[in-house]
Coordinates of C-alpha atoms in Angstrom, one line a residue:
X1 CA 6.4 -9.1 91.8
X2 CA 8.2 -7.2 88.9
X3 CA 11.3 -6.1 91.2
X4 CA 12.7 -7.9 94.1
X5 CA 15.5 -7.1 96.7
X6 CA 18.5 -8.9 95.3
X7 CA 20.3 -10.8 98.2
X8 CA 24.1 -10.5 98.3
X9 CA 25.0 -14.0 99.5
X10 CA 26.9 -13.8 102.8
X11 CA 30.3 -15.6 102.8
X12 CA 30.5 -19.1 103.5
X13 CA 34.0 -19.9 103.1
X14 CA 35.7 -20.4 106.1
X15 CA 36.5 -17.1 107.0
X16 CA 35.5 -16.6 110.7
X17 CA 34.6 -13.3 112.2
X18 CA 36.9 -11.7 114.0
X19 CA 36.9 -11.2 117.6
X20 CA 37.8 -7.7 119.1
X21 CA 41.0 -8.0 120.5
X22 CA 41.8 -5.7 123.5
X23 CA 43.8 -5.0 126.7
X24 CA 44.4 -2.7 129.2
X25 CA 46.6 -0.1 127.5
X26 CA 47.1 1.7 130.9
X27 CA 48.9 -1.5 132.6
X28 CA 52.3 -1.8 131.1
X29 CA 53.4 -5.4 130.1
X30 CA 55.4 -6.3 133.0
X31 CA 52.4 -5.3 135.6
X32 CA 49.9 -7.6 133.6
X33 CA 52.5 -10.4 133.7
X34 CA 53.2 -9.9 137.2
X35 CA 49.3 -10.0 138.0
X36 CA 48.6 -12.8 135.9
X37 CA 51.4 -14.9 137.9
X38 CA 50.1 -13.9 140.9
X39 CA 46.6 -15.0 141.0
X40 CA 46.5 -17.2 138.3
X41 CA 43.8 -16.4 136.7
X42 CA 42.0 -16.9 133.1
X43 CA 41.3 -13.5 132.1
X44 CA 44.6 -12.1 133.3
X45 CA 46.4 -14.7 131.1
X46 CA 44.1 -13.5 128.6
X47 CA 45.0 -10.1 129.0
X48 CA 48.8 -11.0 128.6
X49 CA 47.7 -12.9 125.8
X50 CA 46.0 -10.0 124.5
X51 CA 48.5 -7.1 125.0
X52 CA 51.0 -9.5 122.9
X53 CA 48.7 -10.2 119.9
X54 CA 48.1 -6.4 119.6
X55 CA 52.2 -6.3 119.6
X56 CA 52.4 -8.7 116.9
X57 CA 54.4 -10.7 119.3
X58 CA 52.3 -14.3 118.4
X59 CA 54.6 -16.9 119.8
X60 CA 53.9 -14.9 123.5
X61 CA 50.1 -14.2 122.8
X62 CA 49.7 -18.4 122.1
X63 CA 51.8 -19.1 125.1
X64 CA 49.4 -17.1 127.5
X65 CA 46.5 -17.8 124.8
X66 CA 46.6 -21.3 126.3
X67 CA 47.4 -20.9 129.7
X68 CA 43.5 -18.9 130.0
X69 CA 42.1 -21.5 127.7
X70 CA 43.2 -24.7 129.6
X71 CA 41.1 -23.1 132.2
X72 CA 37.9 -22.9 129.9
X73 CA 38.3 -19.0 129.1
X74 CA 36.0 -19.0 125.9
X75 CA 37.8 -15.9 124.7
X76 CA 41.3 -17.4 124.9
X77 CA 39.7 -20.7 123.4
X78 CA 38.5 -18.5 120.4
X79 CA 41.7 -16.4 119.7
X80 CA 43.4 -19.7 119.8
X81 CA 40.7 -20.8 116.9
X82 CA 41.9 -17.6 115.0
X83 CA 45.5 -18.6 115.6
X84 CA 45.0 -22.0 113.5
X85 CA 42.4 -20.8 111.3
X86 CA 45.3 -17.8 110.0
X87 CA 48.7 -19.2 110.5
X88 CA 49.9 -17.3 112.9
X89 CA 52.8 -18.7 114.6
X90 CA 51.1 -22.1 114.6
X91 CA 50.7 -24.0 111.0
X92 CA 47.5 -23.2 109.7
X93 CA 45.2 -25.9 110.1
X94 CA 41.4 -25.4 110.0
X95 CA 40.4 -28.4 111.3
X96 CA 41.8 -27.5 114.6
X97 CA 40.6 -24.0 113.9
X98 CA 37.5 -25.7 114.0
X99 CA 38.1 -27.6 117.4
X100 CA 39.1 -24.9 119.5
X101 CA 35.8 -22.6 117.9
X102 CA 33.4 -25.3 118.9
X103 CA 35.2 -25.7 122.4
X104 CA 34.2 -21.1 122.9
X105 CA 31.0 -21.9 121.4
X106 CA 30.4 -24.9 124.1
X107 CA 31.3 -22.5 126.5
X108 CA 28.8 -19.5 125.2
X109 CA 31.4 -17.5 122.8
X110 CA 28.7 -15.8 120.5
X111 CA 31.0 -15.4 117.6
X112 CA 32.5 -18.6 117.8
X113 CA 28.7 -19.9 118.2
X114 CA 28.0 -18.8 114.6
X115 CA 31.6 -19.8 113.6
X116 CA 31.0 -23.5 114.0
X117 CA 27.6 -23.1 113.0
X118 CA 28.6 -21.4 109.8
X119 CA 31.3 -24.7 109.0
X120 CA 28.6 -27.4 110.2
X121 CA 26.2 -26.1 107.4
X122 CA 29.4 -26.1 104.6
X123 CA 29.3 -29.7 105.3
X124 CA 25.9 -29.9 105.2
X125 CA 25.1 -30.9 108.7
X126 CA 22.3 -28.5 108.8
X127 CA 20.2 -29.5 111.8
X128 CA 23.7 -29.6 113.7
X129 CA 24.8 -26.1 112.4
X130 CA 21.1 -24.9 113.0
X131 CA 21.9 -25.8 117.1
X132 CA 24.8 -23.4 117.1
X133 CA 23.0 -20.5 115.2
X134 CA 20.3 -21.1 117.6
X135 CA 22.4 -19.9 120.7
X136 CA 24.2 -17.2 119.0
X137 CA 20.7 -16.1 118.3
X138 CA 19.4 -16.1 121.5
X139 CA 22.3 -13.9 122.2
X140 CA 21.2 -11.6 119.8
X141 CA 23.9 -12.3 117.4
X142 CA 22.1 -10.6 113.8
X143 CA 23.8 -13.1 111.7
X144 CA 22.7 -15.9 113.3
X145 CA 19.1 -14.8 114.0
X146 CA 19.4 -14.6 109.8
X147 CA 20.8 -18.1 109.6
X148 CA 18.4 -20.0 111.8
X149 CA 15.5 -17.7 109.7
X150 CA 16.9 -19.5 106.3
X151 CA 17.6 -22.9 108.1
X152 CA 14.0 -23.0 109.1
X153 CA 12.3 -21.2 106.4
X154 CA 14.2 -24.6 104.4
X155 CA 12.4 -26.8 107.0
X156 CA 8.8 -25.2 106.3
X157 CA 8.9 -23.6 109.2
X158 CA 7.9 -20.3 108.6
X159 CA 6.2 -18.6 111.3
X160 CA 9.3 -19.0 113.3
X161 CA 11.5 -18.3 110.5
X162 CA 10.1 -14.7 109.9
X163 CA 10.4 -14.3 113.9
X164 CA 13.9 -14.8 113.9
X165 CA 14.3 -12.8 110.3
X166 CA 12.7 -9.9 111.6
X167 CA 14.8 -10.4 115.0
X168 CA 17.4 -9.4 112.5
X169 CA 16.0 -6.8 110.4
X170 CA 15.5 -4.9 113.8
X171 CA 19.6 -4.9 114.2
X172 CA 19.4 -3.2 110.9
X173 CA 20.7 -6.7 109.1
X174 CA 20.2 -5.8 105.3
X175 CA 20.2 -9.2 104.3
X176 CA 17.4 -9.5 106.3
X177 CA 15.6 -6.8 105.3
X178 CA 16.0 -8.1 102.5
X179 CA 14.3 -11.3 102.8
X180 CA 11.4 -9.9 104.6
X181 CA 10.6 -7.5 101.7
X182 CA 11.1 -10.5 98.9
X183 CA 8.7 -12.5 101.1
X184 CA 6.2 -10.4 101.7
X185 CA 6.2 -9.4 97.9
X186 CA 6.1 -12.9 96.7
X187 CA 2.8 -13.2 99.2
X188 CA 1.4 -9.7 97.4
X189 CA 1.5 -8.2 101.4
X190 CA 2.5 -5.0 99.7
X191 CA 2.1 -2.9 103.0
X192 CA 5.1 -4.9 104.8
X193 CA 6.8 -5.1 101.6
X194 CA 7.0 -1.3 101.3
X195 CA 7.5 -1.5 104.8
X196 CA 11.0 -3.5 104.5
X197 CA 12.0 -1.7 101.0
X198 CA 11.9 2.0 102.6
X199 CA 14.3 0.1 105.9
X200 CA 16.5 -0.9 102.6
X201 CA 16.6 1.9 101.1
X202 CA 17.2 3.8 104.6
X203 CA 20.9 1.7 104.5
X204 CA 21.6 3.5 101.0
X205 CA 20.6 -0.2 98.8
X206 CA 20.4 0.5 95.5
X207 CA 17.9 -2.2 95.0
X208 CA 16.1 -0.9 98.1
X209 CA 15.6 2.5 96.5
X210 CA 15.0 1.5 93.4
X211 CA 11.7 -0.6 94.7
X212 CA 10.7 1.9 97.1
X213 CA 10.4 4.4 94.2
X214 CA 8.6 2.0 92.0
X215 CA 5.7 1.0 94.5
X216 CA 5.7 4.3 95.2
X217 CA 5.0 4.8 91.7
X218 CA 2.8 2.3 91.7
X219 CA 0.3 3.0 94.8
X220 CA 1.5 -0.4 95.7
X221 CA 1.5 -1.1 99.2
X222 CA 1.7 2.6 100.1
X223 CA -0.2 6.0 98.4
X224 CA 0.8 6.6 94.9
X225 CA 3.1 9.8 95.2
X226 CA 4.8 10.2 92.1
X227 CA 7.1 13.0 93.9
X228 CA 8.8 11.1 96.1
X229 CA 8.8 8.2 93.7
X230 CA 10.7 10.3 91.5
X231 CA 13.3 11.3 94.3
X232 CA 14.2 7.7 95.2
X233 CA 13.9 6.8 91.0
X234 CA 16.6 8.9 90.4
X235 CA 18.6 8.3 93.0
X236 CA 18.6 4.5 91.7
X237 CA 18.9 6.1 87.8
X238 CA 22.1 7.8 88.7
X239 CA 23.9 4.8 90.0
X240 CA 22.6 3.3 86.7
X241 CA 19.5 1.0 88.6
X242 CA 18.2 -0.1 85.0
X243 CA 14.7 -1.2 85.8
X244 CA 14.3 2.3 87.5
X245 CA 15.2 4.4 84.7
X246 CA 11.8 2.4 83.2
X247 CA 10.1 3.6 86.2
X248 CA 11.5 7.2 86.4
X249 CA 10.5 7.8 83.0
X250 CA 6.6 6.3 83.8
X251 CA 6.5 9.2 86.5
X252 CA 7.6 11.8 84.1
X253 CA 5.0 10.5 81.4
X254 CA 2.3 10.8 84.2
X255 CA 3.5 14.4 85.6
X256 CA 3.1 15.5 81.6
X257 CA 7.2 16.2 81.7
X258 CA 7.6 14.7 78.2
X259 CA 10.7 15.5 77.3
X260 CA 12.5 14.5 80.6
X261 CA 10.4 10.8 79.7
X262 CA 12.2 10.6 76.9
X263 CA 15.5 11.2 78.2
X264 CA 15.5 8.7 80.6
X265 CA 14.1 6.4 77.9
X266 CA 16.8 7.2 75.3
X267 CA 19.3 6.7 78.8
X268 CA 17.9 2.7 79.0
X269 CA 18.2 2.1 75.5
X270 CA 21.7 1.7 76.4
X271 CA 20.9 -1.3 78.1
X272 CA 20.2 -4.7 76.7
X273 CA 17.3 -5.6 79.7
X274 CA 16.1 -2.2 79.2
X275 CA 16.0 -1.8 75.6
X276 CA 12.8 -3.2 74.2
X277 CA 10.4 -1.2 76.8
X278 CA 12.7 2.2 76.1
X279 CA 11.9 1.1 72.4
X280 CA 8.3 0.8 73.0
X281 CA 7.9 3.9 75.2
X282 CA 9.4 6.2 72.8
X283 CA 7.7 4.7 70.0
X284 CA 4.2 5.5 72.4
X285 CA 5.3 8.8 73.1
X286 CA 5.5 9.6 69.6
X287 CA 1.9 7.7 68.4
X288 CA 0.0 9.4 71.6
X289 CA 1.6 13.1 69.8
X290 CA 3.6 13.6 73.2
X291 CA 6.9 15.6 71.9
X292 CA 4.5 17.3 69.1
X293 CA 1.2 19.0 68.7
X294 CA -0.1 15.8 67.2
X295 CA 0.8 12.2 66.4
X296 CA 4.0 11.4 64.9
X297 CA 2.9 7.7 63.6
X298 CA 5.8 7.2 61.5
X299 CA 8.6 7.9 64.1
X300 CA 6.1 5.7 66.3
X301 CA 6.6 3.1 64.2
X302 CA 10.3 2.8 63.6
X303 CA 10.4 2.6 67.3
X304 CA 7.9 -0.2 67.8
X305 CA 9.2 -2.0 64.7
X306 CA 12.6 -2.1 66.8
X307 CA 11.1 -3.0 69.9
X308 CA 9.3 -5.8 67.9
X309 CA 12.1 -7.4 66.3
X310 CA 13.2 -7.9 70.1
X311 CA 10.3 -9.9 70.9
X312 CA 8.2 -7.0 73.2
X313 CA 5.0 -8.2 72.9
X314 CA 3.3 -5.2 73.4
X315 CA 5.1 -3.5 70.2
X316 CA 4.5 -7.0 68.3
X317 CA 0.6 -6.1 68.8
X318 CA 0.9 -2.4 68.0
X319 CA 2.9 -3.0 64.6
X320 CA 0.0 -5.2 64.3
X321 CA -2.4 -2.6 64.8
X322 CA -0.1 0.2 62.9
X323 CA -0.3 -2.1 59.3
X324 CA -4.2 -2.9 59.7
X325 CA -5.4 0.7 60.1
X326 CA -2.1 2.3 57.9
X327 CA -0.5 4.2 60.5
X328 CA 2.4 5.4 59.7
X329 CA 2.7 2.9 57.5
X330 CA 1.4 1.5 54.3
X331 CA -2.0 -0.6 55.4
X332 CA -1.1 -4.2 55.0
X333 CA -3.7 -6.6 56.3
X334 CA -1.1 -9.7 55.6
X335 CA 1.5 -8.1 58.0
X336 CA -0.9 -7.4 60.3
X337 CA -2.3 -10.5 60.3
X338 CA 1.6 -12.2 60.9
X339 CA 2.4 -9.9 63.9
X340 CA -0.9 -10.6 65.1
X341 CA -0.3 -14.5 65.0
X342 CA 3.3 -13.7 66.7
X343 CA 1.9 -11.9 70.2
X344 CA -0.8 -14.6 69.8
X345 CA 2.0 -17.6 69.9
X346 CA 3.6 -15.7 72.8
X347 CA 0.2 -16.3 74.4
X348 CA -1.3 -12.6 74.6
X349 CA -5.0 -12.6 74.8
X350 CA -6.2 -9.7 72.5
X351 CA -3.9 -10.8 69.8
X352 CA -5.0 -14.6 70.1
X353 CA -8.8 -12.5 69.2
X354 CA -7.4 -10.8 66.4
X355 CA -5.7 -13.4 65.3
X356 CA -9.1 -15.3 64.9
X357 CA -11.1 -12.2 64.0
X358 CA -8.5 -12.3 61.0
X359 CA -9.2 -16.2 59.9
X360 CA -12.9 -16.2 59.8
X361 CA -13.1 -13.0 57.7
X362 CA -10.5 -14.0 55.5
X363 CA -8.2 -10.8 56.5
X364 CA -4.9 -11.3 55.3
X365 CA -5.0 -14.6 55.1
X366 CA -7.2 -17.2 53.8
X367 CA -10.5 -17.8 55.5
X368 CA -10.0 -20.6 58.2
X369 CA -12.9 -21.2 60.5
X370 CA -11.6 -24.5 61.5
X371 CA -8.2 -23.0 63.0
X372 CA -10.0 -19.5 63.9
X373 CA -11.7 -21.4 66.5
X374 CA -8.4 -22.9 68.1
X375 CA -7.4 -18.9 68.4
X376 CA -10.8 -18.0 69.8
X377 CA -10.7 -20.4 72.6
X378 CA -7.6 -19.7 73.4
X379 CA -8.3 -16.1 73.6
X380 CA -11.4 -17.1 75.5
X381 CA -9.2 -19.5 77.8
X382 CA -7.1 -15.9 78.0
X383 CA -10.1 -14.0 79.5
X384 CA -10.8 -12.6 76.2
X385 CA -15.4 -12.3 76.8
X386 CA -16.0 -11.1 73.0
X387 CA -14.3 -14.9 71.9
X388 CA -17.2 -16.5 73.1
X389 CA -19.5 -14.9 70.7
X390 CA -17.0 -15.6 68.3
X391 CA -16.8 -19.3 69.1
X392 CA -20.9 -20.0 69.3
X393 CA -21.6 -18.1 66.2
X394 CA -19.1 -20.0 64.3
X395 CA -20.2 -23.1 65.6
X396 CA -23.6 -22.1 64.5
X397 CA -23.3 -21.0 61.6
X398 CA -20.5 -22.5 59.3
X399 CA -21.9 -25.4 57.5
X400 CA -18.6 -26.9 56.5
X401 CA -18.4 -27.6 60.4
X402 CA -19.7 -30.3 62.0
X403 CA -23.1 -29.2 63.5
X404 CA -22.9 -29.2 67.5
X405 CA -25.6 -27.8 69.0
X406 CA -25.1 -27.6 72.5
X407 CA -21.4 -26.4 72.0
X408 CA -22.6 -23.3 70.3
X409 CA -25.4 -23.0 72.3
X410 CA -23.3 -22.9 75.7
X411 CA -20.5 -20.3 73.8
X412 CA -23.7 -18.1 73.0
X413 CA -25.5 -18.7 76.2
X414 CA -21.9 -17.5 77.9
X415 CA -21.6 -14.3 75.9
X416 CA -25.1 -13.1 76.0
X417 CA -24.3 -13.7 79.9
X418 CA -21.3 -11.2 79.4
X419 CA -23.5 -8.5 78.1
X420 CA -22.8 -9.3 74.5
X421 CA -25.8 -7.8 72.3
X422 CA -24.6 -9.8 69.2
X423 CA -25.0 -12.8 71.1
X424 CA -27.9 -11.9 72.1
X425 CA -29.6 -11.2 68.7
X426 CA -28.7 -14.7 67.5
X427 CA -30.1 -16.1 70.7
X428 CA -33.1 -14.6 70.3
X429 CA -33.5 -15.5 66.1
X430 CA -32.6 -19.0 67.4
X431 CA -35.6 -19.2 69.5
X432 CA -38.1 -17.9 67.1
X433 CA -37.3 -19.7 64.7
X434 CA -36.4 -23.6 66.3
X435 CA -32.9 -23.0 65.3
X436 CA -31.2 -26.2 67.2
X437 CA -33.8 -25.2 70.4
X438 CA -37.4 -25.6 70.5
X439 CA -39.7 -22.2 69.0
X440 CA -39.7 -20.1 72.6
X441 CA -41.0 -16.8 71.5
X442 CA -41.0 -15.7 75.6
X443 CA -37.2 -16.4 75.5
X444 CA -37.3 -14.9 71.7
X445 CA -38.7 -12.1 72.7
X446 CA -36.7 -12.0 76.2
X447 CA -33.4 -11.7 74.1
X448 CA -34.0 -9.1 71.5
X449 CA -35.4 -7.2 74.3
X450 CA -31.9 -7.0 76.0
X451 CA -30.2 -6.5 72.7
X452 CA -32.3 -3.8 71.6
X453 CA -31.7 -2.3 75.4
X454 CA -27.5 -2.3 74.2
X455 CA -28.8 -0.3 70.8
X456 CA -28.7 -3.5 68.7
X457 CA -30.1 -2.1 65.8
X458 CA -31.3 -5.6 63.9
X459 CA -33.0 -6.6 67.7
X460 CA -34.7 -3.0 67.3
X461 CA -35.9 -3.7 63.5
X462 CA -37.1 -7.5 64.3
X463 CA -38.8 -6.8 68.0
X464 CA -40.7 -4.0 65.8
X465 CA -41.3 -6.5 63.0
X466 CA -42.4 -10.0 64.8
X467 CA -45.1 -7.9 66.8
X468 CA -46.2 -6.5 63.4
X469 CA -46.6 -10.0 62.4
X470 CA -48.9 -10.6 65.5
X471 CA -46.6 -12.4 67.5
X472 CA -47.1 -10.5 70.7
X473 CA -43.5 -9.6 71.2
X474 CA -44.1 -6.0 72.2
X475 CA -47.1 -4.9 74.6
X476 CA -48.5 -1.9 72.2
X477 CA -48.3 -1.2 68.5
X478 CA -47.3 2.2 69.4
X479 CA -44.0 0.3 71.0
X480 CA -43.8 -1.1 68.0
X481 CA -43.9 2.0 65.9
X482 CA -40.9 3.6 68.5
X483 CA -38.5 0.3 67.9
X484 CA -39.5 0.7 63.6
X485 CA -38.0 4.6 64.5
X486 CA -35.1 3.8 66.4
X487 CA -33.8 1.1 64.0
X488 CA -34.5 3.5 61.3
X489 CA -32.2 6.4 62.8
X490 CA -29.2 4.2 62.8
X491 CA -30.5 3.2 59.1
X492 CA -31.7 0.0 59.1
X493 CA -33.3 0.1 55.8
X494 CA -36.4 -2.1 55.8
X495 CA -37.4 -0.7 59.2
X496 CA -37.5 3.1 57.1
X497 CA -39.2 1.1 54.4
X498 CA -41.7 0.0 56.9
X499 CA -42.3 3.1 58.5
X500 CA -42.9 4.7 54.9
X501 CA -45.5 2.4 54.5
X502 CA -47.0 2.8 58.1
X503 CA -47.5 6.8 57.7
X504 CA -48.4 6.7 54.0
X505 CA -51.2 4.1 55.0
X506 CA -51.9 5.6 58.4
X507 CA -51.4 1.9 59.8
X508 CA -50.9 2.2 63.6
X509 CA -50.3 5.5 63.5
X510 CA -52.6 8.7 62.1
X511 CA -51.3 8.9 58.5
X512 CA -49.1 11.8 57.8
X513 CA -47.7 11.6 54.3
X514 CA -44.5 14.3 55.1
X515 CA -43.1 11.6 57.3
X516 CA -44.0 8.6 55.7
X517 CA -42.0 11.0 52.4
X518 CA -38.9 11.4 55.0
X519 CA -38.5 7.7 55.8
X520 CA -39.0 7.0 52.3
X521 CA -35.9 9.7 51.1
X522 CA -34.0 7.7 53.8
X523 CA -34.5 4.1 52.6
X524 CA -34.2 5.3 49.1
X525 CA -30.6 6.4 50.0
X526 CA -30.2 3.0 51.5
X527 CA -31.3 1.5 48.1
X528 CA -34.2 0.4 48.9
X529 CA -36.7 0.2 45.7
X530 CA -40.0 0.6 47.2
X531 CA -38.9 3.5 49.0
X532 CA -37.5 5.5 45.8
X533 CA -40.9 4.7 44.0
X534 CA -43.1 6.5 46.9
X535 CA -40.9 8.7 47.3
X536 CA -40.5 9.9 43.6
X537 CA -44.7 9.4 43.2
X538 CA -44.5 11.8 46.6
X539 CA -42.6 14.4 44.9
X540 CA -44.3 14.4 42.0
X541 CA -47.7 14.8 43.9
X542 CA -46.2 18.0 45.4
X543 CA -46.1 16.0 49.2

């Protein structure tokens, strides 16, 4: 996932949560005394106890502090724990701290539960602090539902962690919140990760916002709504949420507010984590003619150029692009070819194609079939379909190569699979003519067939030409004739050349000398010879 909830890690030092210290405000001192004498009791000691820690009064509050705990009072036992763990009156000392917590928690003080919980997992005792969590848990105690979720998730547990985690999240714990929404991300179960982001972002989390806006933004998990993704996006923008102000201007670009894009933008640029995208998003706002009536390719390129030199892939490939076709900048196919070969290092796929594209026509760099075919496959490895054309052709074809066969058989075979016409011209030239297969003119024939179905115009011109030869390829010469036409529309010469001889003959067709003249115009453009002769003897007839 692009943005997760950022956990703030809870303390683990030994600072224990406090306990809320009360008494009976309406009884004066000397009546809770006199009470507590009378009957004895624990929770009238307390009280005393009580009514003289609230007066600051600590040597009192330990005396009575202790008279309730000898009895087993777990709240004396725990304010006693606070006495040792702070100082007060008694030297501070946390390792009795620690024994009169566990002697509350033994006796089912919640706080205290999570207390020694908290100081048995600081020394590492995990299983024993993960006992103690476990009853403050059961008492509902948020923080300790949250730490027996972690302790178990560690264990492999995880069905029972994300019980107790969302035990938690339904006492409105952020932290776990949180961990729900990271987990559910991290397992692409968007829905519940939207679900604990908005529950985030309900608490005022800036990082809970700030995702909430984005998979808004996204359609992830919930409807794309690029309104309210906007309202959360610049709520996290204004408290400076960096990935956001990415987002936020995203939104703008797809609600057309262009200008309002790039001020956000030109707001991250500010930002070292944010720069290279701001960079890059100008730079496209410019090249797609955003701010102006048309593009600005030259301000475009400054700002990709920038966003290069900081290692953003995508601007590496579109400086690429910008010097091959001289946008913006003088055309330069050796600088096109090295920022091609830099987003192809960095392992992205179209730029690992170029990249070999580049070697095996010698385009800015020195012709290399050998190492365009480490690029291809690699682009190919990428997901890259045209590379495997790329690959079998090479193979086939480059003599300085050694010859395998079946290799560039199978890279063929594979992109003729993914619809590629080229690949499946050569297949079909292979089978006619026993190139590394056996002569198959049914599989010849099958493959031009599908090529010339994609508008391969060589497929058209040699269906058209191998049934002229009598090889059967097409079921009528009339089907013939139509392929010798379409070929010769996209100006494949010899199939006008053909045709010019077909009409001024009247071969397969009833002879019509006009046409045969108007094929013969078009392959003499196309420098054909013959072509020019008939049709210069044509015009000179008067035809």
């Amino acid at each position: 996932m692009k943005k997760l909830l950022s956990s703030t890690a809870l303390a683990i030092s030994l600072i224990f949560t406090s306990y809320n210290v009360f008494a009976n405000d309406d009884i004066d001192l000397n009546t809770l005394i006199e009470n507590a004498k009378k009957d004895n009791s624990a929770e009238n000691e307390r009280l005393v106890g009580n009514r003289y820690f609230n007066l600051k009064q600590y040597k009192d509050a330990f005396i009575w502090y202790t008279k309730a705990a000898d009895k087993g009072d777990m709240i004396a036992e725990f304010q006693i724990a606070k006495f040792f763990e702070k100082g007060l009156y008694v030297k501070a000392n946390k390792e009795t701290a620690f024994i009169w917590y566990k002697k509350a928690a033994d006796h089912g003080q919640v706080i205290a539960q999570y207390n020694v919980g908290l100081a048995l997992e600081q020394q590492n005792k995990k299983n024993e602090a993960l006992k103690y969590y476990e009853k403050a848990a059961n008492q509902d105690d948020a923080l300790s539902q949250y730490k027996v979720a972690k302790l178990l998730m560690e264990k492999g547990d995880v069905t029972s962690a994300l019980s107790f985690y969302e035990k938690a999240a339904n006492q409105n714990l952020l932290e776990a919140i949180k961990e729900l929404g990271n987990y559910y991300y991290k397992k692409d179960d968007l829905v519940n990760a939207f679900k604990y982001a908005q529950m985030a972002a309900m608490q005022n989390d800036l990082d809970g916002i700030a995702l909430t806006g984005s998979m808004l933004y996204e359609g992830a998990g919930t409807e794309k709504n690029l309104d309210k993704a906007i309202e959360y996006l610049e709520k996290a923008v204004a408290k400076n949420h960096v990935n956001s102000m990415i987002d936020l201007g995203n939104s703008y670009l797809e609600k057309g507010e262009y200008q309002k894009a790039l001020a956000v933008y030109e707001k991250a640029l500010k930002y070292k984590e944010a720069k290279r995208v701001a960079l890059f998003n100008i730079g496209a706002l410019y090249y797609q003619g955003k701010l102006s009536n048309s593009p600005q390719y030259d301000k475009a390129f400054s700002y990709f150029k920038q966003s290069s030199d900081l290692n953003y892939v995508l601007a590496i490939m579109r400086v690429a692009e910008m010097y091959e076709h001289g946008l913006g900048v003088t055309q330069d196919y050796t600088k096109a070819f090295t920022y091609y070969k830099n987003a192809a290092i960095k392992g992205y796929p179209d730029a690992n194609y170029n990249t070999c594209v580049f070697l095996v026509q010698g385009k800015g760099v020195k012709e290399n079939h050998d190492e365009a075919l480490k690029y291809c496959q690699k682009a190919r490895d990428l997901g890259i379909k045209e590379a495997s054309f790329l690959i079998g052709s090479i193979m086939h074809l480059d003599k300085n190569l050694p010859k395998n066969s079946t290799q560039s058989l199978k890279y063929l075979e594979e992109a003729a699979q993914n619809d590629d016409a080229n690949a499946m011209f050569i297949l079909g030239m292979m089978h006619y003519n026993g190139d590394t297969v056996q002569i198959d003119f049914a599989k010849s024939k099958e493959y031009l067939q599908k090529a010339a179905d994609k508008g391969h115009v060589e497929a058209m011109f040699y269906l058209a030409f191998f049934t002229d030869h009598k090889k059967g390829y097409l079921n009528d010469r009339a089907a013939m004739i139509s392929y010798y036409e379409k070929a010769a529309k996209l100006n494949h010469p010899y199939a006008n050349m053909l045709l010019t001889l077909h009409y001024g003959r009247g071969q397969d067709v009833e002879r019509d000398l006009k046409k045969a003249k108007e094929y013969a115009k078009r392959g003499c453009d196309l420098k054909i010879k013959e072509c020019c002769d008939f049709y210069n003897l044509a015009e000179k007839d008067g035809i």
